[in-house]
Coordinates of C-alpha atoms and ligand atoms in Angstrom, one line a residue:
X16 CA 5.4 -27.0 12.0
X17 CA 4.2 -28.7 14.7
X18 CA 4.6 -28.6 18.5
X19 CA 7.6 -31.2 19.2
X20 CA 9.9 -30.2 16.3
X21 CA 9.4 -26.7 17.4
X22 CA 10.6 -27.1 21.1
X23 CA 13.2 -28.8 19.9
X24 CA 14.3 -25.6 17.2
X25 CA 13.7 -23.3 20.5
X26 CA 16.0 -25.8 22.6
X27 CA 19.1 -25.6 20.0
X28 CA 18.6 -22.1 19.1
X29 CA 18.6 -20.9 22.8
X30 CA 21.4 -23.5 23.4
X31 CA 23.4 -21.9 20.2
X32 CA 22.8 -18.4 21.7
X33 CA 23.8 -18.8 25.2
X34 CA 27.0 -20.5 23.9
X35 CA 28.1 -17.7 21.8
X36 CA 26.3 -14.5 23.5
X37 CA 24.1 -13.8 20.7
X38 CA 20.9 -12.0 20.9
X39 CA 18.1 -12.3 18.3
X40 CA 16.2 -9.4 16.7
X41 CA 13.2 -9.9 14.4
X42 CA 10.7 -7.6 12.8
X43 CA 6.7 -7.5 13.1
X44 CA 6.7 -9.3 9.8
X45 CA 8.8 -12.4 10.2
X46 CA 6.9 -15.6 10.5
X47 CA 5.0 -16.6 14.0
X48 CA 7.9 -18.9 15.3
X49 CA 10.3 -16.3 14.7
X50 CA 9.0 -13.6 16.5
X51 CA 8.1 -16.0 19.2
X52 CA 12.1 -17.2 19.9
X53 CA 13.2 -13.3 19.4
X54 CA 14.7 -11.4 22.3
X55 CA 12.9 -8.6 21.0
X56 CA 10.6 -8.0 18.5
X57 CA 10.1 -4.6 17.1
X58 CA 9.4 -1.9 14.5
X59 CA 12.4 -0.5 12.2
X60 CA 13.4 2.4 14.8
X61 CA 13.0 -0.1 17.6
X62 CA 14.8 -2.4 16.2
X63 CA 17.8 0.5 15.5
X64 CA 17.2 1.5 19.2
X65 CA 17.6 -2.0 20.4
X66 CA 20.9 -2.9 17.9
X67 CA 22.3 -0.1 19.1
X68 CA 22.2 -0.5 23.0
X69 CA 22.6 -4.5 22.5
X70 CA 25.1 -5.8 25.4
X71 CA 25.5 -9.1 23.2
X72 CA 28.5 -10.5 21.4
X73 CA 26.5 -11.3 18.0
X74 CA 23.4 -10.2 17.0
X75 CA 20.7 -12.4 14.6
X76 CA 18.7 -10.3 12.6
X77 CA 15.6 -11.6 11.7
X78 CA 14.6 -9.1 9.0
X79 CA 15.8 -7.4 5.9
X80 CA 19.2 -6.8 4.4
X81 CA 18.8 -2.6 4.8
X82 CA 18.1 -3.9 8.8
X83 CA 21.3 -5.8 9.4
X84 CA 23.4 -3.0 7.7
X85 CA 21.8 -0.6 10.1
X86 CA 22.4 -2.6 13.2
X87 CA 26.2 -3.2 11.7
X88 CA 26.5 0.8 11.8
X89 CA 25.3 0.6 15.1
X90 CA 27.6 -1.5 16.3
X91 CA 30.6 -2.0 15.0
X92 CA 32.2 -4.0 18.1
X93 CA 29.4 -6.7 17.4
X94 CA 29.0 -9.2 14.5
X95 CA 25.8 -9.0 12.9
X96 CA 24.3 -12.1 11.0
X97 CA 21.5 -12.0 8.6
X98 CA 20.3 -15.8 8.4
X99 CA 19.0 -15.5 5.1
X100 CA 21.6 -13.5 3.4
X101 CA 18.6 -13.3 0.0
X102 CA 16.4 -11.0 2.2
X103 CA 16.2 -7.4 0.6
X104 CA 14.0 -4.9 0.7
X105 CA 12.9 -4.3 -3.0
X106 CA 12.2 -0.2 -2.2
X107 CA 15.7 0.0 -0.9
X108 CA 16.7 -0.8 -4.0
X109 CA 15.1 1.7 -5.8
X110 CA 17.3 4.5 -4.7
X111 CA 20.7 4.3 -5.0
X112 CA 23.7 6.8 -3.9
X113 CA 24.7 8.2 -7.8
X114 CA 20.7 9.0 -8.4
X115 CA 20.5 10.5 -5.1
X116 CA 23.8 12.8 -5.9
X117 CA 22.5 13.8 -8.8
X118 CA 19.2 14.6 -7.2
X119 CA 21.3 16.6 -4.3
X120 CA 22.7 19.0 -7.1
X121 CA 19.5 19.6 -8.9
X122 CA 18.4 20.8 -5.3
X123 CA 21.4 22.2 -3.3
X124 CA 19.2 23.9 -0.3
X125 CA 17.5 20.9 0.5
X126 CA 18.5 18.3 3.2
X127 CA 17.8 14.5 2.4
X128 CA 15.9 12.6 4.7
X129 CA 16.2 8.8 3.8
X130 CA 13.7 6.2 5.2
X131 CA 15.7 4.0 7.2
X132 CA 14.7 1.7 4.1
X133 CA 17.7 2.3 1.9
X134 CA 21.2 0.7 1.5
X135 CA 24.3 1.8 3.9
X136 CA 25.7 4.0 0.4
X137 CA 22.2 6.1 0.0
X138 CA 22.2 7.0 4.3
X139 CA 25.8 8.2 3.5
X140 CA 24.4 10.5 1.5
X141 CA 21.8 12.0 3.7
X142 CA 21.6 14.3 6.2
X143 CA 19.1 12.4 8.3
X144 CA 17.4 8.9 8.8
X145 CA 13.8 8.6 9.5
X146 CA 11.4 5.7 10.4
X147 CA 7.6 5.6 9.4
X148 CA 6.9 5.8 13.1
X149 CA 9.2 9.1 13.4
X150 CA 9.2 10.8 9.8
X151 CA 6.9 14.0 10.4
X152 CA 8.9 14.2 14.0
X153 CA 12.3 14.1 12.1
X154 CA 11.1 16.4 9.4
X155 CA 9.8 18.7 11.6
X156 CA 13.2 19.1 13.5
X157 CA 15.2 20.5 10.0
X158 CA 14.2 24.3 11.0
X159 CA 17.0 25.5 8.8
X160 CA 15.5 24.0 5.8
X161 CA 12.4 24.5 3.5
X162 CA 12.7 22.0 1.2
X163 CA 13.4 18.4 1.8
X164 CA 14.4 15.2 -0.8
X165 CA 12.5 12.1 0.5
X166 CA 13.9 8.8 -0.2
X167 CA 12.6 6.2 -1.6
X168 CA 9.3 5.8 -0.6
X169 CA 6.9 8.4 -2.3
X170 CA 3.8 6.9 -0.4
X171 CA 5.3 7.9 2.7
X172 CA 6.4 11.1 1.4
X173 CA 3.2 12.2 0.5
X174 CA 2.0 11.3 3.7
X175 CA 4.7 13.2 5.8
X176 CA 4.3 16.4 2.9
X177 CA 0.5 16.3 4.2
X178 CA 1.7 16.8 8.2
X179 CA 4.3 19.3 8.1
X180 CA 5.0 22.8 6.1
X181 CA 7.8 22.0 4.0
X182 CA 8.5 21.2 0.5
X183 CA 8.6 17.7 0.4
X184 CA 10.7 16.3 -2.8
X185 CA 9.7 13.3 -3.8
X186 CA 11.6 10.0 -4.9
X187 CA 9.9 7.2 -7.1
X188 CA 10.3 4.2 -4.8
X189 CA 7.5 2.7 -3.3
X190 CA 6.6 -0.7 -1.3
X191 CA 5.4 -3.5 -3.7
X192 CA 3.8 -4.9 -1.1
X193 CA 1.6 -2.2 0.3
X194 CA 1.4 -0.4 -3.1
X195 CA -0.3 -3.0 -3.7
X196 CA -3.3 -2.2 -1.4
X197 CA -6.1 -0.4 -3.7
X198 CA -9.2 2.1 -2.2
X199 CA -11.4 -1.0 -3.4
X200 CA -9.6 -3.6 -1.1
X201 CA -10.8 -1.1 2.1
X202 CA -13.7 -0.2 0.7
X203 CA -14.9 -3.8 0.1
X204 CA -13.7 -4.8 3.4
X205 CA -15.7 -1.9 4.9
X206 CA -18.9 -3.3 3.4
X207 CA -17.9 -6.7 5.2
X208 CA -17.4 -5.1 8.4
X209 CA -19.2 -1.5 8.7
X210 CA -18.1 -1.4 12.2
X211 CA -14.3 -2.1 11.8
X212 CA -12.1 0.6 11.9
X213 CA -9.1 0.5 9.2
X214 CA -5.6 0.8 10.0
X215 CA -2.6 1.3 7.9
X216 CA 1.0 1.7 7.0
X217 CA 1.6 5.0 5.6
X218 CA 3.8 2.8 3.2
X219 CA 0.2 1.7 1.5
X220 CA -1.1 4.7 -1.3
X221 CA -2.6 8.0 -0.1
X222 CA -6.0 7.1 -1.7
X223 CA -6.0 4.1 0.9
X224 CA -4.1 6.6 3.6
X225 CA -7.0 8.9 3.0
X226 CA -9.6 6.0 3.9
X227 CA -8.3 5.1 7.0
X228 CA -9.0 5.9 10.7
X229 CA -5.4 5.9 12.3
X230 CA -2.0 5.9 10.1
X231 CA 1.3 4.7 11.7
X232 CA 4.4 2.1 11.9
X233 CA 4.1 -1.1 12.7
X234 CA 4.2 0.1 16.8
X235 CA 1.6 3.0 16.1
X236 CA -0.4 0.2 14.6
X237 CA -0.4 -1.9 17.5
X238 CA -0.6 1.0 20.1
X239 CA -3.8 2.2 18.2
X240 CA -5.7 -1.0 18.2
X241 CA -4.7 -2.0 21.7
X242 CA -5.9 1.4 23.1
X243 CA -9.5 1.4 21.1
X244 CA -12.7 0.4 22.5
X245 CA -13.6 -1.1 19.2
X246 CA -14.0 -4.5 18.6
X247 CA -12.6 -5.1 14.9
X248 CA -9.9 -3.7 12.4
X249 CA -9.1 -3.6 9.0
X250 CA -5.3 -3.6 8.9
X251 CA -3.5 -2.5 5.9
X252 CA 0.7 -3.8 6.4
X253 CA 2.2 -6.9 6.0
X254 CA 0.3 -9.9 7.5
X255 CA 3.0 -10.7 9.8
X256 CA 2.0 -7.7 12.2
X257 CA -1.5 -10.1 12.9
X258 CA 0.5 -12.3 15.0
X259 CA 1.2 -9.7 17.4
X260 CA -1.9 -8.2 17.1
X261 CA -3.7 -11.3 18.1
X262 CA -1.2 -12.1 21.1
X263 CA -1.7 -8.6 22.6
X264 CA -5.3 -8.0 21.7
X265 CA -7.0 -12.4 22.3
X266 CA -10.6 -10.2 22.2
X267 CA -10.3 -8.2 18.8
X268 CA -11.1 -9.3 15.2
X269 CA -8.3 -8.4 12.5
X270 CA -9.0 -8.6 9.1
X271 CA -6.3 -8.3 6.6
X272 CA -6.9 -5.5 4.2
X273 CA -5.8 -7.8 1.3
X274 CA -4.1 -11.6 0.6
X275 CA -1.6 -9.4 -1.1
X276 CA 0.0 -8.1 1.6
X277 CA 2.5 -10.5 2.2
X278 CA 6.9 -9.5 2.2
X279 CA 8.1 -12.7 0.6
X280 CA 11.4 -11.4 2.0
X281 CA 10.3 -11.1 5.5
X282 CA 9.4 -15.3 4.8
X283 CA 12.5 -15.7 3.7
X284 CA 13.7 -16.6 7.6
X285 CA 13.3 -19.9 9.1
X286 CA 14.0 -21.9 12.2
X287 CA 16.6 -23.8 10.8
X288 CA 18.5 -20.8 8.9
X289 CA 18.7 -19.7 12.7
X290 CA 20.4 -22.6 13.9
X291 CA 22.1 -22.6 10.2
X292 CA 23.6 -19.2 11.3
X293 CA 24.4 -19.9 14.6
X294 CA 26.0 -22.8 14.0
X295 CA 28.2 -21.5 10.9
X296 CA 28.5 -17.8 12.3
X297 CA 27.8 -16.9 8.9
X298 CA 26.6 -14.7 6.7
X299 CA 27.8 -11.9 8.8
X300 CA 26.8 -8.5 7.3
X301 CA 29.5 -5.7 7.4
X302 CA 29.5 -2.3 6.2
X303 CA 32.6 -0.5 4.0
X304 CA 34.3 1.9 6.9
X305 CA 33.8 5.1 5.0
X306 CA 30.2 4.5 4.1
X307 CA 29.6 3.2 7.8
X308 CA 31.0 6.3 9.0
X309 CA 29.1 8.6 7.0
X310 CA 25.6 6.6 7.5
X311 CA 26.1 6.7 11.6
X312 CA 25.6 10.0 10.9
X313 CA 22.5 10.5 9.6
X314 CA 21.3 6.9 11.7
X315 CA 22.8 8.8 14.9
X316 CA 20.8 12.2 14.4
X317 CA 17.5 10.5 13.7
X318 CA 17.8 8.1 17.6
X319 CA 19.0 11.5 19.2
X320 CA 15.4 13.3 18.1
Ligands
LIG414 P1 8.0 -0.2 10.4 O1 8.2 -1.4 11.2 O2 9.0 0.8 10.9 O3 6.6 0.3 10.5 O4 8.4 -0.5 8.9 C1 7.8 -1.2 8.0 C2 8.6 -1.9 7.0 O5 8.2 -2.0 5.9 C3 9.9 -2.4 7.3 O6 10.4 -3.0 6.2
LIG415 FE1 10.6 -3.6 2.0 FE2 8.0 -3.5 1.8 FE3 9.1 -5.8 2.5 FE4 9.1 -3.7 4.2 S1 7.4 -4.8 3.5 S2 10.8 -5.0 3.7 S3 9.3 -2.0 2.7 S4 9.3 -4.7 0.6

């Protein structure tokens, strides 16, 4: 898009939010222009930390479906609008609450930690939330408990079952955007650029976890490679995280792990669904009361650790 239609996107939009007290939250992976009108721009426990101290009437989230439910159990005094109302998160979808109670009988001393990446109905379920940034952390705070049923992402799982003690039960759900990532992708990229050091989500497969110099969220990521005397990175998440990357770090080369690592739900946002949303206060995202009670729960012990 170029220059003068975007002022003039950034004029209504900030126009639109002063007039109805709205602040606007948007993920690593949302598209350039998003990130750059955003109020704040964060990882997923960030973004729960920031929906949940927000002082506005409205909140826009620029992310994922799973996201706006969260920040709707966050605050339920606030109206919550997801501008693309299509955006889900394919692994959230992988787990859903009759599975996981099934799952919960086959293994009655075991507490369920869910990714933060499931719906409002599986976080009802658990005992505890968890981010990729704060999964070993949250894990590691269950003394009471041995075992532990992971959902939905196995990849992470594995990871967090390969930094703590416990038994770590495992759910089949995984990314298919960082699945996709293979140990060739890094391994060809390392040829390319012997000096780089590789970064990844611990979203991506352990066999590419296993290859890489630092693991961590989105944040990590950025903390990592901001704090290193190196010069290039091999990044392994979605290819939105390159924009802030490049903003924070004008010195560094990033190359993508792979052209497949791309959310088409995290595309899914636009400029004018922004002003779309604004304009129409619609489509707000809202939470049944007894599952929103339920998943404060395990949301609220997770931002208290
Ligand atoms: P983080 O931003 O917490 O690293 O999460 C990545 C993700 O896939 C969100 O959907
Ligand atoms: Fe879901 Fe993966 Fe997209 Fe994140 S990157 S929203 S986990 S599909």
């Amino acid at each position: 898009m170029e220059q003068t239609m975007l002022d003039q996107f950034y004029k209504k939009i900030n126009k639109l939010k002063t007039e109805k007290n709205a602040v606007i939250l948007a993920h690593y992976y949302q598209r350039p222009e998003i990130q750059d009108i955003a109020d704040y721009v964060g990882d997923s426990l960030g973004l729960a930390r920031k929906a949940a101290q927000s002082e506005a009437d409205v909140i826009v989230f620029c992310g994922v479906h799973f996201m706006a439910e969260s920040a709707a159990i966050l605050s339920p005094d606030k109206l919550v609008l997801l501008p693309e109302k299509e955006a889900g998160c394919p692994m959230a979808d992988m787990a859903n609450a009759q599975d996981l109670r099934e799952m919960k009988s086959k293994y009655p001393e075991a507490a369920v930690v869910s990714y933060v990446n499931t719906t409002a109905a599986v976080k009802a379920e658990s005992y505890i939330c968890c981010t990729s940034s704060n999964a070993v952390k949250v894990i590691n705070s269950l003394p009471g408990f041995k075992q532990v049923i992971f959902t939905p992402d196995r990849n992470l799982g594995q990871y967090v079952a390969s930094q703590c003690d416990k038994e770590i039960i495992l759910w089949e759900g995984y990314c298919n955007t960082h699945d996709r990532v293979t140990p060739e992708d890094i391994i060809s990229k390392k040829d390319h650029y012997p000096q780089a050091e590789v970064v990844v989500h611990p979203e991506c497969r352990p066999e590419v976890v296993a290859l890489s110099d630092y693991t961590g969220s989105t944040a990590g990521m950025l903390k990592y490679i901001k704090d290193s005397d190196r010069s290039q990175f091999i990044i392994g998440t979605e290819q939105g995280l390159l924009h802030a990357l490049k903003k924070q770090n004008p010195a560094k080369e990033m190359i993508l792990a792979s052209k497949k690592l791309i959310c088409p739900n995290m595309k899914l946002t636009t400029l004018p669904k922004i002003v779309e949303s604004l304009t129409t206060m619609r489509p707000i995202i809202t939470v049944e009361k007894e599952i929103a009670r339920k998943a404060y729960l395990a949301l609220d012990r997770m931002l208290k650790i």
